[in-house]
Coordinates of C-alpha atoms and ligand atoms in Angstrom, one line a residue:
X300 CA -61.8 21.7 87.5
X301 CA -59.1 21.1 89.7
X302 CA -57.2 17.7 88.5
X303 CA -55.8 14.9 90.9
X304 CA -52.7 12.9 89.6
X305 CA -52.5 9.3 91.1
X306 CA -49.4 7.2 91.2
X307 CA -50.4 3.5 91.3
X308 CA -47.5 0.8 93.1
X309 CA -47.9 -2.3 91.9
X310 CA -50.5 -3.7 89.2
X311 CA -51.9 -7.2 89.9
X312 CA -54.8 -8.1 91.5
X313 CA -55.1 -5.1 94.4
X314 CA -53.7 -2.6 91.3
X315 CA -56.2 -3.6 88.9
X316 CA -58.5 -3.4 91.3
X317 CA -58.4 -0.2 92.0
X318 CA -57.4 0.8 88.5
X319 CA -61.2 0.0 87.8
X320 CA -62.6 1.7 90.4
X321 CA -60.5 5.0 89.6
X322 CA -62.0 4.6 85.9
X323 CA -65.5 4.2 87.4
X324 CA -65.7 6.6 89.6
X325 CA -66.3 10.0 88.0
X326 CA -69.0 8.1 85.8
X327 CA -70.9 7.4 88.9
X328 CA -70.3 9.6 91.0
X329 CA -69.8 13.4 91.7
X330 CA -66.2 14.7 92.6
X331 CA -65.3 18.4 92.6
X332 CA -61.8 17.0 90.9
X333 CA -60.7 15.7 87.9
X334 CA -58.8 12.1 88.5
X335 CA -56.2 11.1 86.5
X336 CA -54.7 8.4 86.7
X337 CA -51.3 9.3 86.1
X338 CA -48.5 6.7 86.4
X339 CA -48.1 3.1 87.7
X340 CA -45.0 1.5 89.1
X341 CA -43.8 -2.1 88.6
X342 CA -40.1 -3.3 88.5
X343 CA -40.5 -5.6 85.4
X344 CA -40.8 -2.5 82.6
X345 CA -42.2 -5.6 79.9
X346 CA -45.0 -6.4 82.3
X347 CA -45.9 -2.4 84.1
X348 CA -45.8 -1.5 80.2
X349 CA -48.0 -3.8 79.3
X350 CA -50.2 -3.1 82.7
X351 CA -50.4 0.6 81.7
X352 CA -51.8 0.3 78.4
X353 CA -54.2 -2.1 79.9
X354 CA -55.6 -0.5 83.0
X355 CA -55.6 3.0 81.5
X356 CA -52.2 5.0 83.1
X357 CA -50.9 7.5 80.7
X358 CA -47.1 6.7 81.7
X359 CA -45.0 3.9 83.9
X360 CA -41.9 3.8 86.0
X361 CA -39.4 1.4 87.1
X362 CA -37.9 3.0 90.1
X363 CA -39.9 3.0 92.6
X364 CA -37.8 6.3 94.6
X365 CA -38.4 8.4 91.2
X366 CA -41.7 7.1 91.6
X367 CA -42.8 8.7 94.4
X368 CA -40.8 11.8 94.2
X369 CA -42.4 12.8 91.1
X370 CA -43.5 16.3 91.3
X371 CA -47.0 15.7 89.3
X372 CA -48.2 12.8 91.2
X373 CA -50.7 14.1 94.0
X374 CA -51.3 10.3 95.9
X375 CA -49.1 7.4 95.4
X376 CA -51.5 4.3 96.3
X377 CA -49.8 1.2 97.6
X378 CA -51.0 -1.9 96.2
X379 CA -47.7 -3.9 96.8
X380 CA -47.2 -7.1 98.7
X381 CA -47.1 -6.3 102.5
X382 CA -43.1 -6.1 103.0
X383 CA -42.9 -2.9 100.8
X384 CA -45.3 -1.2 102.7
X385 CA -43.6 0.7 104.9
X386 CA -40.6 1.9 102.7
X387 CA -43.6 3.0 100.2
X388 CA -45.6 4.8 102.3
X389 CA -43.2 6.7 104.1
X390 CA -41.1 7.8 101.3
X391 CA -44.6 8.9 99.7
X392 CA -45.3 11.0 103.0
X393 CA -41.9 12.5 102.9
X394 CA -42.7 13.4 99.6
X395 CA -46.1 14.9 100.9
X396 CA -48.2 12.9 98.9
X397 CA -51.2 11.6 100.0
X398 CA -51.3 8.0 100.8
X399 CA -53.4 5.4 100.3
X400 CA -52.5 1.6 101.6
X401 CA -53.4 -1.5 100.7
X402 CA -53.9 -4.0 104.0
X403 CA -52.4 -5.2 106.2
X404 CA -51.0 -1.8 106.4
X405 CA -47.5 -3.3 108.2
X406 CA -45.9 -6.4 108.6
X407 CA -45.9 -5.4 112.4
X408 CA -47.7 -2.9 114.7
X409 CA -44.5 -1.3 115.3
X410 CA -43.7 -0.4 111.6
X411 CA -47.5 0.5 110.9
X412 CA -46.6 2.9 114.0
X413 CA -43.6 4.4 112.1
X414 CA -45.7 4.7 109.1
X415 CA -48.9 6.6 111.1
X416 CA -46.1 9.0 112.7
X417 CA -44.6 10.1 109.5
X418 CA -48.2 10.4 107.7
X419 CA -49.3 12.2 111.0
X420 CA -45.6 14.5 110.6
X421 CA -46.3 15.4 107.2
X422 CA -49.9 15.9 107.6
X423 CA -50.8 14.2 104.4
X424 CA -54.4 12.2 104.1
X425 CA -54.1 8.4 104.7
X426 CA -56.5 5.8 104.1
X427 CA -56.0 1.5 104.1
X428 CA -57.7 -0.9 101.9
X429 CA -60.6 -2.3 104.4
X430 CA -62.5 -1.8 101.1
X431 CA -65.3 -4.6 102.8
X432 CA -66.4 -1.3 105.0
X433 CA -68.1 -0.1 102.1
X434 CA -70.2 -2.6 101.1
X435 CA -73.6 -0.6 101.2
X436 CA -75.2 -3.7 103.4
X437 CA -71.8 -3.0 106.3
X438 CA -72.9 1.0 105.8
X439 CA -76.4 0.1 106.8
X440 CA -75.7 -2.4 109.7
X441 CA -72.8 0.3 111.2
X442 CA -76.4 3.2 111.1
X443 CA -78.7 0.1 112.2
X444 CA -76.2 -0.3 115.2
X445 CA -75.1 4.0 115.8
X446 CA -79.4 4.2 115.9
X447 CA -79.4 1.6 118.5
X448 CA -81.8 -0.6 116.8
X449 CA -80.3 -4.0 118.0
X450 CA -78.9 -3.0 121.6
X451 CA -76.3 -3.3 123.4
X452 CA -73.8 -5.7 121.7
X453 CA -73.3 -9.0 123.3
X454 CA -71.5 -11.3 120.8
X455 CA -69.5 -10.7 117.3
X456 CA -69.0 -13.8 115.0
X457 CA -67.0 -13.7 111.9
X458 CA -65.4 -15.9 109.5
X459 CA -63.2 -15.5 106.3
X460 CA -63.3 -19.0 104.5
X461 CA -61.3 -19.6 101.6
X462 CA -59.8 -22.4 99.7
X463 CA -57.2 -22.0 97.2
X464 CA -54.6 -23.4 99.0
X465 CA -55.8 -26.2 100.3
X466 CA -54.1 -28.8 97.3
X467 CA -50.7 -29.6 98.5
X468 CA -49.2 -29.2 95.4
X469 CA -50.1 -25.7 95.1
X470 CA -46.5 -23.6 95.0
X471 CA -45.0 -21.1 97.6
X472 CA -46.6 -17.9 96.8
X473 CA -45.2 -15.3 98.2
X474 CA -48.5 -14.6 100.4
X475 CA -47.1 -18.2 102.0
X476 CA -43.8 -16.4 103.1
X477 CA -43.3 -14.5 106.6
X478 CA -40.9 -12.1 105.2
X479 CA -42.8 -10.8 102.5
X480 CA -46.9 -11.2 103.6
X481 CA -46.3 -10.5 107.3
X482 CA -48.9 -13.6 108.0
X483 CA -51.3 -16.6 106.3
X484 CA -54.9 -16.6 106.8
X485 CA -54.5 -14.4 109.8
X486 CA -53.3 -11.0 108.1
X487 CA -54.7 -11.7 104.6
X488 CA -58.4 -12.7 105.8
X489 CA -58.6 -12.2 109.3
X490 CA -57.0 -8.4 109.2
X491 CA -61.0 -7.7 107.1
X492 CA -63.0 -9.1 109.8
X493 CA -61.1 -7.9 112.4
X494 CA -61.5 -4.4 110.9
X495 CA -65.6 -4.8 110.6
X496 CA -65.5 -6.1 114.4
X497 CA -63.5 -2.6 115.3
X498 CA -65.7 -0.7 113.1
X499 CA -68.9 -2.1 113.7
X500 CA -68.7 -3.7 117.8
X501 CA -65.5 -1.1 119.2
X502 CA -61.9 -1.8 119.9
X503 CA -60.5 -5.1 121.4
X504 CA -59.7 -5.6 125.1
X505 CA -58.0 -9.1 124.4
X506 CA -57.7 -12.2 122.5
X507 CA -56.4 -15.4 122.3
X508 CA -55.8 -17.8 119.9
X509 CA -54.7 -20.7 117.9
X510 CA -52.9 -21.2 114.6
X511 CA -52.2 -23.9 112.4
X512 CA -49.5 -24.2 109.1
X513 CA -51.3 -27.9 107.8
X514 CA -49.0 -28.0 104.8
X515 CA -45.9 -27.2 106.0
X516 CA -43.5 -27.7 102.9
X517 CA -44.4 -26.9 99.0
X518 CA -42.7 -26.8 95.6
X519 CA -41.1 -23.7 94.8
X520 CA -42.7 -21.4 93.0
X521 CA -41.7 -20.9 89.3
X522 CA -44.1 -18.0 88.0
X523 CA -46.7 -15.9 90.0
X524 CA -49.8 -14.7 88.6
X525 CA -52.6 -12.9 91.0
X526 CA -53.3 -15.1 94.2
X527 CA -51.9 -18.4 92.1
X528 CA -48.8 -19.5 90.5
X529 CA -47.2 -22.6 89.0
X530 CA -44.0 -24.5 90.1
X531 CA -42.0 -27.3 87.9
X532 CA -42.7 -30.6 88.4
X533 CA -39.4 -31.0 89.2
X534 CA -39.4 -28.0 92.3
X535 CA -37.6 -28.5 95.3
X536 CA -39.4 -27.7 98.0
X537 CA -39.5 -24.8 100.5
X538 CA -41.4 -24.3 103.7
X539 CA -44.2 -22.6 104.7
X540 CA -43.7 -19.6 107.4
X541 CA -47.1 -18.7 107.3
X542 CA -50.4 -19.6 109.4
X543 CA -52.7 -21.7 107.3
X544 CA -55.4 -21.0 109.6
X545 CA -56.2 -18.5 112.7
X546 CA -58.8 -18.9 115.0
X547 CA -59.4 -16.9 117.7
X548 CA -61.9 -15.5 120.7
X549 CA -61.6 -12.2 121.9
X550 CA -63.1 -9.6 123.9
X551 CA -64.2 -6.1 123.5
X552 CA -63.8 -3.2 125.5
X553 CA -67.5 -2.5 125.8
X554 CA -67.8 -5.7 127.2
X555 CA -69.0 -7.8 123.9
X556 CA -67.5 -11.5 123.4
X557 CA -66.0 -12.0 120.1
X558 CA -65.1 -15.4 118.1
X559 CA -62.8 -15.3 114.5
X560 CA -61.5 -18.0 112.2
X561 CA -59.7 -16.9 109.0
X562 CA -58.5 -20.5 106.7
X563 CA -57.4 -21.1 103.4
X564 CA -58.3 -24.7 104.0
X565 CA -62.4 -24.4 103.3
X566 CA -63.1 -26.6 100.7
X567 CA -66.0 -25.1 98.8
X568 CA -65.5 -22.0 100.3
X569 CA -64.2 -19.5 97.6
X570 CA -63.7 -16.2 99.0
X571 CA -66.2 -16.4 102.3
X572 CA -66.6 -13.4 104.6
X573 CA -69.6 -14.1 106.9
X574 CA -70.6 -12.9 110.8
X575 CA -73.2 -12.4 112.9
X576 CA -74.1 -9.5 115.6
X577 CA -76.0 -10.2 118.5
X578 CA -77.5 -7.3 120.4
X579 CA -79.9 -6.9 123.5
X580 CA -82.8 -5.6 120.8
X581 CA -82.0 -7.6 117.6
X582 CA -79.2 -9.5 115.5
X583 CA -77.3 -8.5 111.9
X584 CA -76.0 -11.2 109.4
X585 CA -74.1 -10.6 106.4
X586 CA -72.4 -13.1 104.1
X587 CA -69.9 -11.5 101.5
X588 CA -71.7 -14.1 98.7
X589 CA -74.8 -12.1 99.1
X590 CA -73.2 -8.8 99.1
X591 CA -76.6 -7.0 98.5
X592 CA -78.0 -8.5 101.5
X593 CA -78.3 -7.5 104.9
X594 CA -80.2 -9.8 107.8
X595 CA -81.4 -8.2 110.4
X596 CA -84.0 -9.6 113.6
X597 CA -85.5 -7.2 115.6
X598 CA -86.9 -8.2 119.2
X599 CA -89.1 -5.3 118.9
X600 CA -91.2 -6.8 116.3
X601 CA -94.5 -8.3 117.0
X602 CA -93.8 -11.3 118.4
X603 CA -95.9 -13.8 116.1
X604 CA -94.0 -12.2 113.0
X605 CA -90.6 -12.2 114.4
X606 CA -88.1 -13.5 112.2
X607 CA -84.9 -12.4 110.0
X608 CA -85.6 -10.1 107.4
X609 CA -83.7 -10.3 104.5
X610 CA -83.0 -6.6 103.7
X611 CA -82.0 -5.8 99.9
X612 CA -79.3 -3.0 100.0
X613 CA -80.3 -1.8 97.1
X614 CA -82.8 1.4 97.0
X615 CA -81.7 4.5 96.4
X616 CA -81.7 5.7 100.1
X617 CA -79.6 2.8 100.5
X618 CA -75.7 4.1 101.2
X619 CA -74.3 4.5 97.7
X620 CA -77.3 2.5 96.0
X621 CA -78.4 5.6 94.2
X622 CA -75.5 6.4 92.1
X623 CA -75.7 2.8 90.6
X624 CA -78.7 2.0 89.4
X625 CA -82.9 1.7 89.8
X626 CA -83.5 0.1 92.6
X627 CA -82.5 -3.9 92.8
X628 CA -80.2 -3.9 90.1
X629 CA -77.5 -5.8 92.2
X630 CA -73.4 -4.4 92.7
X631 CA -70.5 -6.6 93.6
X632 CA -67.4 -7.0 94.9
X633 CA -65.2 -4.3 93.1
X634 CA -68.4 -1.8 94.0
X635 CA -66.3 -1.4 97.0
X636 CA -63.5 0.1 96.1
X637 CA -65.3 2.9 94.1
X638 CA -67.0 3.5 97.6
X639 CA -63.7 3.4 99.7
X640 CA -61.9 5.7 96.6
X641 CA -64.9 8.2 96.2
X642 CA -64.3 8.7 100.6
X643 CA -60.9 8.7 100.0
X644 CA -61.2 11.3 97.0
X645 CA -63.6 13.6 99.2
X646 CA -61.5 13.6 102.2
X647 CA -58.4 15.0 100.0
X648 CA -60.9 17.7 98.0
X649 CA -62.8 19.2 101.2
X650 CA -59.7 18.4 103.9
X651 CA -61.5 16.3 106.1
X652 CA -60.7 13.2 108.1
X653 CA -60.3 10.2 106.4
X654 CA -61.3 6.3 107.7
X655 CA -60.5 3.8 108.0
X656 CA -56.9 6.2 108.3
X657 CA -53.4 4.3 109.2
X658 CA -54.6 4.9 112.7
X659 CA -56.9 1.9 112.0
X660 CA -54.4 0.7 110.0
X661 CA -52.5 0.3 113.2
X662 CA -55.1 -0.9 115.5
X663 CA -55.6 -4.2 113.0
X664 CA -51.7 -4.9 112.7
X665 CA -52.1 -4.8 117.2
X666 CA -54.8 -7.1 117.1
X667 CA -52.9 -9.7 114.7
X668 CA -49.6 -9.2 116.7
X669 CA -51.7 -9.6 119.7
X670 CA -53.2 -13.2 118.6
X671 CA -49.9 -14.7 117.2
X672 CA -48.4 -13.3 121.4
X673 CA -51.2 -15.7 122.6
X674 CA -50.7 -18.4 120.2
X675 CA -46.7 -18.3 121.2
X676 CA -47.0 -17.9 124.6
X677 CA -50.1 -19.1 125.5
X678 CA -53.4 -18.0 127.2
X679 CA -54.8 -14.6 126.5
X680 CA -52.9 -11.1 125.8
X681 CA -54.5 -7.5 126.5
X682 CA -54.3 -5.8 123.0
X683 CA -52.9 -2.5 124.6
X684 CA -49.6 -4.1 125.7
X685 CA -48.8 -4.7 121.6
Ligands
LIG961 C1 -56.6 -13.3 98.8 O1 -56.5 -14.1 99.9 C2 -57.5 -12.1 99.0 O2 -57.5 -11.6 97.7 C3 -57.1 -11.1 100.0 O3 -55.8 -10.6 99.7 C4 -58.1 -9.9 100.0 O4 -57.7 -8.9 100.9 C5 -59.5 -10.4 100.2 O5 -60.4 -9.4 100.0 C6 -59.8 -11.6 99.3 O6 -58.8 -12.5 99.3

């Protein structure tokens, strides 16, 4: 069988991540390929050594050019923070790997441009980290919507809450800082909900929006692990580049209104994806916490008995439901990224299109530049002129 050498970049929370799902997959599902996962890069060697024996990657490296340049890697997947991005992914391409990209695929739409050129140059398969897309309850409301079943679309409303910031004492991460995360709330939430608005209600016409940085200075950071870190309780402080909070209205080119607030200052609210869909036949509700749940209200039902139904994305002829387990034995979060890898995986094996691609990738990044134009100059900005 033929085999399929990955190169992982990066190992915390994204890279173990998707170093479970890549040890999942060929248990659950069927691949005409052998994956193995081959090598991971980090710049620490003490820590990417350690990483390696943990997650499962037969070998490490330390320079990241040697990296992806080695001949026996077949995709380098990209799982560092956002400002490494683009240096990553097209040195991979050059290398004619395939790529795969953790969001927001650029710190701006005009380097996830030059990264979609050179992928497109090198005609290499791409793929970005909207890993929410393949949720089986999003799979079911995008067929639910293709069939028609709720209309035509009048209103999207979508929300990523969360709170781990919100404490002012919490250090400067780097996802805090410009330079390195792109964004706040706006590209590290708001980039997933603006992806299931594209994917589910079509592309954005315009937007317009307002941001907030509520915390504006914090102590320096001493030591980072995953989403947190700690700082001395001596730290200077250091300020804040980033949005705390993006909200935002928008609307579609098929006409549909759209409204979006992404915040790290939810109390209560640990890791919160939610919207709504409102159709001329029916309305779809998902909520991230009930990730095997899809509500959906139909107008065609008998009127007396109308009502949200609560639809349990779990049956086998439920998307991906079968290759877990009997029916209403319930998946979570990091379900997703076996979904998004096993596309990936099947793209590469039987040369077909990938999606969400670095097109999409693109289209987000426009979007987000296209709210912080609004929020800087005012009023609302037609997404195309990004
Ligand atoms: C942290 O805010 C984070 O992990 C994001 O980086 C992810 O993309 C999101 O899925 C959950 O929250």
């Amino acid at each position: 069988m033929k085999k399929i050498n990955i190169g992982l970049l990066g190992y915390k929370f994204m890279g173990k991540a998707h170093s479970n799902a890549y040890s999942k997959l060929g248990m659950f599902f069927d691949l005409d390929a052998e994956l193995v996962k081959k090598a991971v890069f980090g710049r620490d060697e003490q820590w990417v050594a350690a990483a390696a024996k943990k997650f499962g990657w037969e070998t490490y490296e330390t320079n990241w050019q040697k990296f992806v340049s080695r001949p026996d890697l077949d995709i380098i997947d990209i799982t560092a923070p956002s400002n490494f991005h683009k240096e990553a992914a097209i040195a991979a391409a050059e290398n004619n790997k395939h790529v795969f990209c953790e969001k927001p695929l650029a710190l701006n739409t005009k380097d996830a441009r030059d990264i979609l050129a050179v992928a497109k140059k090198h005609n290499i398969k791409h793929q970005v980290g909207f890993n929410y897309r393949f949720a089986p309850a999003i799979q079911l409301a995008k067929k639910i919507i293709e069939d028609g079943k709720i209309g035509q679309i009048y209103h999207f409303r979508g929300n990523y809450l969360q709170d781990f910031i919100v404490d002012p004492t919490f250090p400067l991460v780097w996802r805090l800082d410009k330079s390195v995360a792109g964004s706040g709330s706006h590209g590290d939430l708001g980039a997933h909900v603006i992806d299931l608005a594209r994917y589910l209600v079509g592309d954005f016409k315009r937007v317009m929006g307002i941001q907030k940085t509520f915390i504006k200075e914090r102590p320096i950071v001493e030591k980072m692990t995953g989403l947190s870190g700690s700082a001395a309780e001596t730290a200077e402080y250091g300020t804040v580049t980033v949005d705390d909070a993006t909200i935002f209205i928008s609307e579609f080119e098929n006409g549909a209104l759209g409204s979006f607030e992404a915040t790290r200052f939810a109390p209560g609210h640990k890791n919160d994806l939610s919207f709504e869909i409102n159709g001329s036949k029916g309305s779809l509700r998902f909520d991230l916490l009930r990730i095997n749940e899809l509500e959906y209200f139909s107008r065609d039902d008998e009127p007396a008995l109308q009502g949200f139904r609560n639809i349990q994305v779990t049956q086998d002829m439920h998307p991906y439901a079968a290759n877990w387990w009997p029916a209403g034995h319930v998946i979570g979060y990091e379900h997703t990224f076996v979904h998004e890898f096993y596309e990936f995986f099947n793209a590469i094996i039987n040369n077909t299109p990938t999606s969400p691609d670095f097109y999409d990738g693109m289209k987000c990044c426009q979007v987000l530049e296209a709210v912080e134009a609004s929020v800087e100059n005012g009023g609302f900005v037609n997404v195309a002129e990004i």
